[in-house]
Short mmCIF file of C-alpha atoms in Angstrom, two decimals:
data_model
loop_
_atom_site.label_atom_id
_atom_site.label_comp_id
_atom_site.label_asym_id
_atom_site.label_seq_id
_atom_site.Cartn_x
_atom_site.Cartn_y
_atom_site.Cartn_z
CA UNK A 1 -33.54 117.33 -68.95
CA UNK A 2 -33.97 114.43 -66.60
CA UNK A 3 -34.70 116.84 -64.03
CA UNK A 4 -37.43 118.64 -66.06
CA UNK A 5 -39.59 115.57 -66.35
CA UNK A 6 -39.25 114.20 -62.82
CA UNK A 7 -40.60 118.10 -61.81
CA UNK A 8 -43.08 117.73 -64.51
CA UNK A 9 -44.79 114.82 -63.71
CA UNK A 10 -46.62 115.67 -59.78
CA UNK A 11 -47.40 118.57 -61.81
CA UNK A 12 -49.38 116.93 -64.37
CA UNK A 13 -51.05 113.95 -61.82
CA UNK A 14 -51.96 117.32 -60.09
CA UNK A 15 -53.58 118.45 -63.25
CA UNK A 16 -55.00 114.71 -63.78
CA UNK A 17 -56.28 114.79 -59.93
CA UNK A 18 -58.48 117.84 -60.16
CA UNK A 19 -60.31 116.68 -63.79
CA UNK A 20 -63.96 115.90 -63.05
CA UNK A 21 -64.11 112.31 -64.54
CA UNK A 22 -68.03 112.22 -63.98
CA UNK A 23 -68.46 114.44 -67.39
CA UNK A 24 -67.36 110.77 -68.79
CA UNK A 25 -70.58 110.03 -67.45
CA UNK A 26 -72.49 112.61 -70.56
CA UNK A 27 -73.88 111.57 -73.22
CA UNK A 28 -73.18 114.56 -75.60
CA UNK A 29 -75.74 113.27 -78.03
CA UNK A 30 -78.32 113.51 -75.49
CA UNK A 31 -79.26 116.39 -73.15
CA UNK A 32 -79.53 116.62 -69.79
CA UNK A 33 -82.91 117.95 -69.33
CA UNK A 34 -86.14 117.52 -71.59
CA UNK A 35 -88.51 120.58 -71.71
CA UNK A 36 -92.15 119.41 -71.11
CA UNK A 37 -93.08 120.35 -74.27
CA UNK A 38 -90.45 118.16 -76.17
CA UNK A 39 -92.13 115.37 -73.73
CA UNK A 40 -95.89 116.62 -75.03
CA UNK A 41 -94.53 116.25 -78.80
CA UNK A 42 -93.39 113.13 -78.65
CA UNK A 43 -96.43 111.45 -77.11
CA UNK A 44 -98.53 112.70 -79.00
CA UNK A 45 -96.42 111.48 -82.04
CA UNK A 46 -96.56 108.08 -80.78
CA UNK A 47 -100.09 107.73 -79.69
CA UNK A 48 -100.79 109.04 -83.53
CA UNK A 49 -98.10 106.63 -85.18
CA UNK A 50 -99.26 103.37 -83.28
CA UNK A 51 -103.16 104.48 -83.67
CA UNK A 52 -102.43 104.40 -87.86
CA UNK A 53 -99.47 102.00 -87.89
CA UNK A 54 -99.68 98.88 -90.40
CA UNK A 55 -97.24 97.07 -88.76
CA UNK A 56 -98.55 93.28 -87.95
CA UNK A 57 -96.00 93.39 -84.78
CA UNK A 58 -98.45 95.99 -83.36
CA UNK A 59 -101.68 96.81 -84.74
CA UNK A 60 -103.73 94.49 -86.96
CA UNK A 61 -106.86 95.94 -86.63
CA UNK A 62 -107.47 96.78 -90.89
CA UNK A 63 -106.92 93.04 -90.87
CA UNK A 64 -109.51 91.78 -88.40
CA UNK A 65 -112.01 94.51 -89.59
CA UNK A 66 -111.13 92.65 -93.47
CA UNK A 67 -110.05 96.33 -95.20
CA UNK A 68 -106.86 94.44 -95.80
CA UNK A 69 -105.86 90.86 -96.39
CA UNK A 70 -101.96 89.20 -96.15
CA UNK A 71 -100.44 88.20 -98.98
CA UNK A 72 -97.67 85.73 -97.68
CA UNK A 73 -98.02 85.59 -93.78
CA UNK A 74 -101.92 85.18 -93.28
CA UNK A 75 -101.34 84.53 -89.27
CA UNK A 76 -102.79 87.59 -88.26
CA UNK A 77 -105.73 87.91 -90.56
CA UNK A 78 -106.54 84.51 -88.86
CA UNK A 79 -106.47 85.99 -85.67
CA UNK A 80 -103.69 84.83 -84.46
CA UNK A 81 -101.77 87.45 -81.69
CA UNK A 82 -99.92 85.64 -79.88
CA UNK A 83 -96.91 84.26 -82.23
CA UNK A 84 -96.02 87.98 -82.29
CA UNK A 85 -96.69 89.53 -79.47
CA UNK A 86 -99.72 91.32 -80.00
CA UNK A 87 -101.33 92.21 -76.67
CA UNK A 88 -97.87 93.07 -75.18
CA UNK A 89 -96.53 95.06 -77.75
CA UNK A 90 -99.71 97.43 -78.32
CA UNK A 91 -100.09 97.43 -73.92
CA UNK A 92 -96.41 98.93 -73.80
CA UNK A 93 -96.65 101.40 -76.51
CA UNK A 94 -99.60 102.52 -74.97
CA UNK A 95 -98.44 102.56 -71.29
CA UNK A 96 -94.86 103.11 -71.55
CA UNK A 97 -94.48 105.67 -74.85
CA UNK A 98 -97.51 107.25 -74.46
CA UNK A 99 -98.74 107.80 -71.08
CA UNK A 100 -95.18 108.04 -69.55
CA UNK A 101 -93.94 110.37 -71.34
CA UNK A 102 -97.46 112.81 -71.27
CA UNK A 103 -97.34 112.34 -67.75
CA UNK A 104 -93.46 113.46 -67.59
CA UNK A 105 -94.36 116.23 -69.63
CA UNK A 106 -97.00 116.93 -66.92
CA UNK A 107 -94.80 116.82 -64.68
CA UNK A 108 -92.14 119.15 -66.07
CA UNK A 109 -94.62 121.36 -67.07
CA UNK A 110 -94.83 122.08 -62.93
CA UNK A 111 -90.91 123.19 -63.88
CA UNK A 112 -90.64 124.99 -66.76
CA UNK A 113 -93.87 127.08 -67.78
CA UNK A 114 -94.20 129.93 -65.39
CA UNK A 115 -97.05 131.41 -66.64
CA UNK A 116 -100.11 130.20 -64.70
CA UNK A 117 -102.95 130.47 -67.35
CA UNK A 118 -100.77 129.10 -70.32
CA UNK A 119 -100.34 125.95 -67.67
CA UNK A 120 -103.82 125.56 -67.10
CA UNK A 121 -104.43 125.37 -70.80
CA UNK A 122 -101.28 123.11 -71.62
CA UNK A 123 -102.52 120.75 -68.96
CA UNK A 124 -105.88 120.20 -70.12
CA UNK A 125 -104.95 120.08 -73.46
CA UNK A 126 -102.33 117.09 -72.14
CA UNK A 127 -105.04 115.56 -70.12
CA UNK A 128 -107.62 115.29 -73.10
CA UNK A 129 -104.51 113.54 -74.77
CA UNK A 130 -104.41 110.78 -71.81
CA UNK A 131 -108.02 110.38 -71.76
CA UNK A 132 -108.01 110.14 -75.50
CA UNK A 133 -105.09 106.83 -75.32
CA UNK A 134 -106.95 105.43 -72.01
CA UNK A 135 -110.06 105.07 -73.97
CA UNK A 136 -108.42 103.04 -76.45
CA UNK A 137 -107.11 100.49 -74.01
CA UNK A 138 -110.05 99.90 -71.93
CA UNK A 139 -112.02 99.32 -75.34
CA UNK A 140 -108.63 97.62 -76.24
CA UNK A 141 -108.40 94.86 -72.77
CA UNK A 142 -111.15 95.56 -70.29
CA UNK A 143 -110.29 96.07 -67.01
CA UNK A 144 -106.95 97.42 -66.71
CA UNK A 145 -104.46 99.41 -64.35
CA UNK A 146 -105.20 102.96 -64.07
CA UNK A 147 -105.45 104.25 -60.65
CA UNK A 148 -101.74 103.27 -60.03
CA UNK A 149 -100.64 102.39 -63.32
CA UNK A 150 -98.33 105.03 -63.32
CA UNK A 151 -96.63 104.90 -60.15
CA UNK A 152 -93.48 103.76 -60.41
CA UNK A 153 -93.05 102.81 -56.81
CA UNK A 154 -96.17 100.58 -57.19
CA UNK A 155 -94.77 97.03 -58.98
CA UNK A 156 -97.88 95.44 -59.34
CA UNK A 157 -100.42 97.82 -59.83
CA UNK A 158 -104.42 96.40 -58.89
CA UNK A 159 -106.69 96.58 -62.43
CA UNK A 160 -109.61 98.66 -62.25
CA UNK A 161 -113.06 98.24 -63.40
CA UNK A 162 -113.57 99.34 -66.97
CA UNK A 163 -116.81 101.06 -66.62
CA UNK A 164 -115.83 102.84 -63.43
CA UNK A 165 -112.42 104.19 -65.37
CA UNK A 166 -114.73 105.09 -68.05
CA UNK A 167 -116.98 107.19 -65.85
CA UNK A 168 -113.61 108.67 -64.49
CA UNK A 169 -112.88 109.67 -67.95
CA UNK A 170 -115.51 111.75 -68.85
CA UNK A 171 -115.57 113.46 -65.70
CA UNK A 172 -111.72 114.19 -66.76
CA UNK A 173 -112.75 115.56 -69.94
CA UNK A 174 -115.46 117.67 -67.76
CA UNK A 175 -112.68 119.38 -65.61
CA UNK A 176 -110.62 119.26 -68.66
CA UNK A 177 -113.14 121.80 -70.84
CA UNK A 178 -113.79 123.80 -67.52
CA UNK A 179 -109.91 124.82 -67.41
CA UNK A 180 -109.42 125.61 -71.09
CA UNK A 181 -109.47 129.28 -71.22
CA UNK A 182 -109.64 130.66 -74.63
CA UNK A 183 -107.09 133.60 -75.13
CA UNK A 184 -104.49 132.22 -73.20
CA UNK A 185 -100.93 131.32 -73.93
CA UNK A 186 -100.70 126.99 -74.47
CA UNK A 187 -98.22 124.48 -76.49
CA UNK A 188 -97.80 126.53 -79.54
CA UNK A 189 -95.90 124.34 -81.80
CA UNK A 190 -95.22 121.55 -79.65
CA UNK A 191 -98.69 120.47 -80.64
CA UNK A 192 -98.81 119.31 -84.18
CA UNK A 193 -102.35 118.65 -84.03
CA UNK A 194 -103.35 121.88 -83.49
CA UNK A 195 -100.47 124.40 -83.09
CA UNK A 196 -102.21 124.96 -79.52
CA UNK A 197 -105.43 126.47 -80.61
CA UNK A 198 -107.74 126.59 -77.44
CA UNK A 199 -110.54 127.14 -79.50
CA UNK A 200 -109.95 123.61 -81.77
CA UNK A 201 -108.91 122.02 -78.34
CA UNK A 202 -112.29 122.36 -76.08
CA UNK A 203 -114.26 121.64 -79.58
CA UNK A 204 -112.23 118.92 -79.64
CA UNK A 205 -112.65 117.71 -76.33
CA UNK A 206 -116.33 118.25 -76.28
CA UNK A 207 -116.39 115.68 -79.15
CA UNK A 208 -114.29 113.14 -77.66
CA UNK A 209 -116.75 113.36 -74.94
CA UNK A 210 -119.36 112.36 -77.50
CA UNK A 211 -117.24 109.78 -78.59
CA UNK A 212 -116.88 108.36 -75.29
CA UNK A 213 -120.95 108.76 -74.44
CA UNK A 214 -121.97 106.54 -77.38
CA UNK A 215 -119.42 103.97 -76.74
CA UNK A 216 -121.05 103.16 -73.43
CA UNK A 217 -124.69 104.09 -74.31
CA UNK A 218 -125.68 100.85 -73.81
CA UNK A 219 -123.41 99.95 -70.86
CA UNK A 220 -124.73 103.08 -69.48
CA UNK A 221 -127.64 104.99 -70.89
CA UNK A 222 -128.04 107.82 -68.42
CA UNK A 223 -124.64 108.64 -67.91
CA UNK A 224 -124.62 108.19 -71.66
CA UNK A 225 -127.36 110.87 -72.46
CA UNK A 226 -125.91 113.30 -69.74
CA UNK A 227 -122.89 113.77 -71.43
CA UNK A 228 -123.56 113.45 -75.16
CA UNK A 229 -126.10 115.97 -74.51
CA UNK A 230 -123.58 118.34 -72.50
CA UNK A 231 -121.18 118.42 -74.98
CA UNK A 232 -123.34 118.92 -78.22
CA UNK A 233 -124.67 122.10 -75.82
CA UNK A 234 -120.65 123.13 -75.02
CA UNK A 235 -119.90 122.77 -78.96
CA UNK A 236 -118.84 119.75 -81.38
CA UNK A 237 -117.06 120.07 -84.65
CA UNK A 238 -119.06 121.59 -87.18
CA UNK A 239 -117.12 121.17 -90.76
CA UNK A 240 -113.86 118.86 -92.33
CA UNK A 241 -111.88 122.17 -91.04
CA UNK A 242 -112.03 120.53 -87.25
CA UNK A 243 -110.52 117.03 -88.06
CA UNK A 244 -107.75 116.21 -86.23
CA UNK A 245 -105.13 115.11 -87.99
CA UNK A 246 -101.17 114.77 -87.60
CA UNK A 247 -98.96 116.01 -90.17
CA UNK A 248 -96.71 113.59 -91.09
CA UNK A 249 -94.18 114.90 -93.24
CA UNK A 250 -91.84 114.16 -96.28
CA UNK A 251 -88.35 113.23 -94.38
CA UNK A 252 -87.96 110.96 -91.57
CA UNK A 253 -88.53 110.13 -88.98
CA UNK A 254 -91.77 112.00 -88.97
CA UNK A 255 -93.20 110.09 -92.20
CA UNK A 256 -96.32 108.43 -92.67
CA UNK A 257 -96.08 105.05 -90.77
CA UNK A 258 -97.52 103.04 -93.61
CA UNK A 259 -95.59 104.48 -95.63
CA UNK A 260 -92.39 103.34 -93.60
CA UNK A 261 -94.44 99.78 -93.15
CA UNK A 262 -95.36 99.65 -96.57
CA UNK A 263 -93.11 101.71 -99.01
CA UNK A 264 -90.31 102.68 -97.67
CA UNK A 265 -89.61 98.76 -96.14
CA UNK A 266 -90.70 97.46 -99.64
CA UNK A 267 -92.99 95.13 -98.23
CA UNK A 268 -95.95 93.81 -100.79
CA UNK A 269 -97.76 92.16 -97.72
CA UNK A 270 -101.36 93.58 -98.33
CA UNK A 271 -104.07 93.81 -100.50
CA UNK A 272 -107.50 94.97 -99.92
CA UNK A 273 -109.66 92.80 -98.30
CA UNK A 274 -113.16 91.39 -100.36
CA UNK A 275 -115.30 92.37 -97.09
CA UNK A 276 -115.05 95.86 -98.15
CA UNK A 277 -114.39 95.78 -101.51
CA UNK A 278 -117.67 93.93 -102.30
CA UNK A 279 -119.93 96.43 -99.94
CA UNK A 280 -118.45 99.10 -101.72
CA UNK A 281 -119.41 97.96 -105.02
CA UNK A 282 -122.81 96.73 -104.37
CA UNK A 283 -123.30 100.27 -103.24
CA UNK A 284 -121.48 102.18 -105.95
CA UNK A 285 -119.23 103.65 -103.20
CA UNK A 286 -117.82 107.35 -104.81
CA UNK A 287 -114.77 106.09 -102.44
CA UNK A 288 -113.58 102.79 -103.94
CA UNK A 289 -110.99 104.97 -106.11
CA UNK A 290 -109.89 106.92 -103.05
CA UNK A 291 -109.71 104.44 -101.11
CA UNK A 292 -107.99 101.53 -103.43
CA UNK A 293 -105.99 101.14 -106.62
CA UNK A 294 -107.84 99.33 -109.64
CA UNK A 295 -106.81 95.42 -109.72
CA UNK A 296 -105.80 93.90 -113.06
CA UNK A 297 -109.02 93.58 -114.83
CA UNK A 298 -109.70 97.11 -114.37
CA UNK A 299 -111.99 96.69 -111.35
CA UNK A 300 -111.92 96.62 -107.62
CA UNK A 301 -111.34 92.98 -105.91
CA UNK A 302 -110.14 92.01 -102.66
CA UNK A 303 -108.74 88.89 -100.78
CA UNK A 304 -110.41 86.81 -99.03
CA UNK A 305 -110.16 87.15 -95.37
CA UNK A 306 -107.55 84.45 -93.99
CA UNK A 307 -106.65 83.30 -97.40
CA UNK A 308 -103.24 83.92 -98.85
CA UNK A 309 -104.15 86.47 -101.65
CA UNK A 310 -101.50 87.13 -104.24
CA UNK A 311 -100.51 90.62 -104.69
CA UNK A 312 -100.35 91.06 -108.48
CA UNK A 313 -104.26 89.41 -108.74
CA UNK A 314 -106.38 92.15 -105.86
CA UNK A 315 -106.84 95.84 -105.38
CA UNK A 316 -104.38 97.96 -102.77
CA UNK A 317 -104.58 100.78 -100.59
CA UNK A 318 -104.65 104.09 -102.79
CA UNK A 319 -101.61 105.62 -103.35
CA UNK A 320 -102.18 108.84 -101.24
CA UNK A 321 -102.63 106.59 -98.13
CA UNK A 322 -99.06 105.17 -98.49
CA UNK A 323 -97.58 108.60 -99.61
CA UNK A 324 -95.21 109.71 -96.52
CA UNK A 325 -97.06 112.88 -96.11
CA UNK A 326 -100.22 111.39 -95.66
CA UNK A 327 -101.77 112.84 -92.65
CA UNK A 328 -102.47 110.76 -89.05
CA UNK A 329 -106.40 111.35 -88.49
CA UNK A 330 -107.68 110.76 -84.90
CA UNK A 331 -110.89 111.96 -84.72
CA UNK A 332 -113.17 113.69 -87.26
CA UNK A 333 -116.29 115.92 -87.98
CA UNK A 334 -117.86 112.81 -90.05
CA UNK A 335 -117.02 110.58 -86.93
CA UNK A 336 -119.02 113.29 -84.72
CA UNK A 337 -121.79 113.97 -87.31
CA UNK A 338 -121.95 109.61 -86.91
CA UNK A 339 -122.60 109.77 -83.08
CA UNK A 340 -125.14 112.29 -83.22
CA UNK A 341 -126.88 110.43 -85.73
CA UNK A 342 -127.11 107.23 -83.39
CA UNK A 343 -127.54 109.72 -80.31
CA UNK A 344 -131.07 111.10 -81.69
CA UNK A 345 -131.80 107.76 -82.72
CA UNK A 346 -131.36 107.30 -79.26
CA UNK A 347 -133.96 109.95 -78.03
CA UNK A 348 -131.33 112.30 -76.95
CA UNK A 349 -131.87 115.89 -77.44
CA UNK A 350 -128.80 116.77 -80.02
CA UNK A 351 -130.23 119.11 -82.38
CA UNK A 352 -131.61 117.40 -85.65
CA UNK A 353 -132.53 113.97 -87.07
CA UNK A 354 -130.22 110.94 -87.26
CA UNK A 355 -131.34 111.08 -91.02
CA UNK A 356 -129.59 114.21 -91.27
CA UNK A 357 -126.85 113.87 -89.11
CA UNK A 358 -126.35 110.71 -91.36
CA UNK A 359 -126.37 112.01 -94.59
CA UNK A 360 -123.93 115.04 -93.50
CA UNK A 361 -121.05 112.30 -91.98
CA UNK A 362 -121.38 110.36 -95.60
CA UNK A 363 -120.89 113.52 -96.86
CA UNK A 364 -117.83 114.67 -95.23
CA UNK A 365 -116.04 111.59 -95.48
CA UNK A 366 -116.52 111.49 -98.99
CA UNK A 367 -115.70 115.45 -99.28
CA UNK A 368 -112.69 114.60 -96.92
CA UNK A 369 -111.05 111.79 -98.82
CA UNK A 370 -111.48 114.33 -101.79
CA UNK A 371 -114.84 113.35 -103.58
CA UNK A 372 -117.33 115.86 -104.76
CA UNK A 373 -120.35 116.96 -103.40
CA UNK A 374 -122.32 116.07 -106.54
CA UNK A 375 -120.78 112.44 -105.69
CA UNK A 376 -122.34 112.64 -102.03
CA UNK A 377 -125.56 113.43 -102.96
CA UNK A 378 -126.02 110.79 -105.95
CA UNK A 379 -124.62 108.07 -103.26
CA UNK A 380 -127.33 109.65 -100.76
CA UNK A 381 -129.89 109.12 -103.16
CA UNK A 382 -130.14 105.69 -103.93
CA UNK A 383 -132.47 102.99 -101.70
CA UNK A 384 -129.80 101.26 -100.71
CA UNK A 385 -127.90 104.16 -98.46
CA UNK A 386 -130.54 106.41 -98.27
CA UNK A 387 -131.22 106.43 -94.29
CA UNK A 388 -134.94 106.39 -94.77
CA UNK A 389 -134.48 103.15 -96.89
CA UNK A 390 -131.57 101.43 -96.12
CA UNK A 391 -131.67 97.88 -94.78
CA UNK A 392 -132.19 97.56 -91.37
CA UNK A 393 -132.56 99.41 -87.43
CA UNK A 394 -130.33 102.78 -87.27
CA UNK A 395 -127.36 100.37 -85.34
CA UNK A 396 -127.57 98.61 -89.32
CA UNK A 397 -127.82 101.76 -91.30
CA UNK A 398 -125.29 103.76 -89.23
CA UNK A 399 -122.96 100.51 -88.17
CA UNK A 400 -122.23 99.57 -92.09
CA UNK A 401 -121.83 103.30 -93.40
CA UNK A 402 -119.16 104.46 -90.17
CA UNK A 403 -117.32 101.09 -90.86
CA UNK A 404 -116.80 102.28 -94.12
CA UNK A 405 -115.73 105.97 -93.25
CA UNK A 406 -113.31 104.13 -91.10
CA UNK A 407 -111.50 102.64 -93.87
CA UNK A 408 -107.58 103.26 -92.92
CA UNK A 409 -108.87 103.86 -89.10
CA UNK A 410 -109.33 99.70 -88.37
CA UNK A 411 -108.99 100.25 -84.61
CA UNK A 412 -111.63 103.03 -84.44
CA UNK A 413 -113.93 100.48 -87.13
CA UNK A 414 -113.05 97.59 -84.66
CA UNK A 415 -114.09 99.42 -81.43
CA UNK A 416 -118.15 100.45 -83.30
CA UNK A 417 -118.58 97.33 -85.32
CA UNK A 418 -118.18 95.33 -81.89
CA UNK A 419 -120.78 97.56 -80.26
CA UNK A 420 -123.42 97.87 -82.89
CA UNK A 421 -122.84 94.49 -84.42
CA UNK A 422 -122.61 95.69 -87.81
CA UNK A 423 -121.51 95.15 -90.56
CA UNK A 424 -121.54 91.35 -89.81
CA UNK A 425 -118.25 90.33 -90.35
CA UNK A 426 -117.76 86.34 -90.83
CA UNK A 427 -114.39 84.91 -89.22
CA UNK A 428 -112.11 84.54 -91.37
CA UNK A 429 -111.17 81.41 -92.94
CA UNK A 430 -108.82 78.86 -90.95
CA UNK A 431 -109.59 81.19 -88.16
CA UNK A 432 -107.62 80.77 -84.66
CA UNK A 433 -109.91 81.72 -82.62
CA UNK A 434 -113.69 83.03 -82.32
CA UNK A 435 -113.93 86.86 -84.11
CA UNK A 436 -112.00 88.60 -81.75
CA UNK A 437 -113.80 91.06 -79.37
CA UNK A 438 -110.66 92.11 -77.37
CA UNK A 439 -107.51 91.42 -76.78
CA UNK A 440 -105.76 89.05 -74.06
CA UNK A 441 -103.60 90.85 -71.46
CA UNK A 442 -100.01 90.65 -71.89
CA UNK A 443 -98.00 87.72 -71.44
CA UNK A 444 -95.63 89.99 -69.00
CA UNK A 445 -98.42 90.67 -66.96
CA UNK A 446 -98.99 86.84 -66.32
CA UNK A 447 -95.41 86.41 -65.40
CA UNK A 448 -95.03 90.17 -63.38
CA UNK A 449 -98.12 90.98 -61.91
CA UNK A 450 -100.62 87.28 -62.00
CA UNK A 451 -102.72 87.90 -59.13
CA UNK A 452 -104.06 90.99 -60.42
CA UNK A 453 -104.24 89.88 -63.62
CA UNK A 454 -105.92 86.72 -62.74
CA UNK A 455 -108.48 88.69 -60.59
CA UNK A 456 -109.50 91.16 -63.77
CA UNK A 457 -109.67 88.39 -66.20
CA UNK A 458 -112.04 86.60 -63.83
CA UNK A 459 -114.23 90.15 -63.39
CA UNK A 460 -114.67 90.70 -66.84
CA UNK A 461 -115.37 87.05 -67.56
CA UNK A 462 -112.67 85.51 -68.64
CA UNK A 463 -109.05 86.01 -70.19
CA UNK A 464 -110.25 85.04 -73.90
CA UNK A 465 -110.31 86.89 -77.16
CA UNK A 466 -114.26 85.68 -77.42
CA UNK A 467 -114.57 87.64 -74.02
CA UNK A 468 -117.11 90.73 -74.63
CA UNK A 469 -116.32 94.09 -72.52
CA UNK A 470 -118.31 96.35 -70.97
CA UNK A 471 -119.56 98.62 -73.64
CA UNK A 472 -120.31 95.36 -76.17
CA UNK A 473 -123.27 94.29 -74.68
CA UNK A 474 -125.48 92.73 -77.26
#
């Protein structure tokens, strides 16, 4: 027997010898390789969670355009981003979650889709995507990386100039329509927005461009008037059937993100804010119920912005906003029929009159949060939102009426009501700072990369909340 072991044993360290002990290495709950269109999903899912997120560690914008007020901790209502950290928490979503992984889908996309037409399309469709997040950071911070941002070999990456990246983007969004080729293969399901409909896409893009020509209209009035003009001609959304919107769904983890922040956490941290609520009642708003629950008296009331407000005492956000199905919306056809009312109040050649392009966004926001037509048109009627009579230049008229479509969209509200000045917002009380106009850059990037962050905070005029950018210019 003795003899049987002492033959078995070289035998087995053989056996031991020859095992490849890098499999140790796996990670069987991860796989080795990511398809480009698992990459694709999941930006896209994170650009559209941290763009409706209610989560005061990353984006506070319902609070500082007062659609919300705290309850208990008031610090951000009072403009206060630096105790979390704001700036760098929004920058690395953004940079790192976002644009990382589109661009690793980009580049995978090189690897695994063979067919040359469906790679043109799933590329431009990406690079709409990228333009779409980089035109929320430069509104977001100014000057910022972009020409190098995304080389990983480069450690401290220079900042461009805001207006020049903007002019970059829409000549992205340019090449971007050219290469869309209707009929062609693209992502197909990977895309949640729009199952990869070429058709939805380039109407899509073509409004984005809009989007980004009225931002810097008065940064840039030719280049402004070039392009909104170009893409009303290519094709804009025409109905509520264009929106783009993410389907969030029932189970996690693709659920509503205020849902998670709100329900699912258990958190009673909000109520609605009285900036809102009391517009909306002066006007007799068809929304208020869509947008908020009743408060105890039967009414609609709101906090004061920067005031503790106690939950039981104000108005919330409806229901259907904090359901976990509640749909992601990133662009819309009331936001588009809203820049081509303040583009022919420009003098640009879009079609119609801002009165009507007016009256039809009021309309579809109130048809799209589920109001009635009949409701539209008694709204439409009276003095007080009636175009023709309303208070006020069209940057007044159209300024207070989009910053109410925008209710549940507070970076979108914050990025227009900075531009056209309207509504007026007063700072909040005990406020922290002057109304913020942007946000600081990220305390990483004074410790990482200084010189070029000192240089861009000195181009756009300083590294202050009170600092205006490029496209805020009055």
């Amino acid at each position: 027997m003795k003899k049987i072991i002492v033959l078995l044993v070289p035998i087995l360290f053989a056996m031991g010898c020859t095992k490849d002990l890098s499999t140790l290495n796996n990670d069987p709950k991860k796989p080795l390789s990511v398809t480009s269109a698992s990459l694709f999903t999941q930006a896209q899912h994170n650009l559209v969670d941290i763009l409706t997120s209610a989560n005061v560690n990353r984006n506070i914008f319902r609070l500082i355009e007062q659609q919300w007020q705290e309850t208990t901790y008031i610090d951000e209502s009072q403009y206060d981003i630096t105790t979390r950290p704001i700036p760098d928490n929004l920058w690395n979503i953004f940079y790192r979650d976002v644009l990382n992984n589109f661009e690793a889908s980009r580049t995978t996309m090189a690897v695994d889709v063979t067919d040359a037409a469906q790679r043109q399309n799933e590329i431009a469709i990406l690079d709409i995507m990228e333009v779409y997040t980089w035109h929320y950071i430069v509104t977001t911070y100014g000057n910022v990386p972009y020409s190098n941002a995304l080389n990983i070999d480069n450690t401290f990456p220079k900042y461009d100039d805001a207006l020049t990246i903007y002019t970059d983007l829409l000549k992205r969004l340019d090449a971007d329509i050219t290469a869309l080729t209707i009929g062609k293969g693209s992502l197909g399901n990977a895309d949640a927005i729009y199952a990869g409909d070429v058709t939805q896409w380039k109407k899509f893009a073509n409004s984005l461009k809009l989007k980004l020509a009225i931002t810097v209209s008065d940064a840039s009035p030719a280049l402004a008037k070039t392009a909104a003009e170009s893409a009303v001609a290519s094709g804009v959304f025409i109905a509520n059937t264009d929106n783009a919107k993410f389907p969030y769904v029932s189970a996690t983890p693709n659920t509503n993100p205020v849902w998670v922040d709100l329900i699912q956490s258990g958190r009673l941290d909000f109520v609605a804010a009285s900036t809102i609520i009391d517009k909306m009642n002066a006007l007799t708003d068809p929304r208020l119920p869509l947008y908020f629950t009743k408060d105890p008296t039967g009414g609609y009331s709101g906090g004061t912005p920067g005031v503790s407000s106690a939950y039981p005492n104000f108005s919330h956000t409806a229901i259907t906003t904090t359901a976990p199905a509640f749909p992601g919306n990133i662009l819309d056809y009331s936001e588009v029929q809203f820049l081509l009312a303040e583009a022919s109040a420009r003098g640009y050649n879009v079609g119609s009159t801002a009165a009507v392009y007016y009256s039809n966004a009021i309309t579809a926001s109130i048809l799209d949060w589920g109001g009635t037509a009949a409701s539209a048109a008694t709204y439409l009627a009276q003095p007080n939102v009636a175009y023709v009579t309303a208070s006020g230049d069209y940057k007044e008229k159209i300024g207070t009426q989009k910053w109410i479509a925008f209710y549940n969209r507070g970076i979108d509200a914050w990025v227009d009501q900075r531009r056209l000045d309207f509504p007026v917002l007063e700072p909040a009380e005990d406020a922290q700072s002057g109304f913020p106009v942007r946000l600081t850059y990220p305390v990483k990037e004074q410790n990482v990369n200084n010189t070029n962050r000192l240089a861009a905070a000195a181009a756009i005029g300083g590294d202050a909340v009170e600092t205006k950018l490029f496209f805020d210019k009055f």
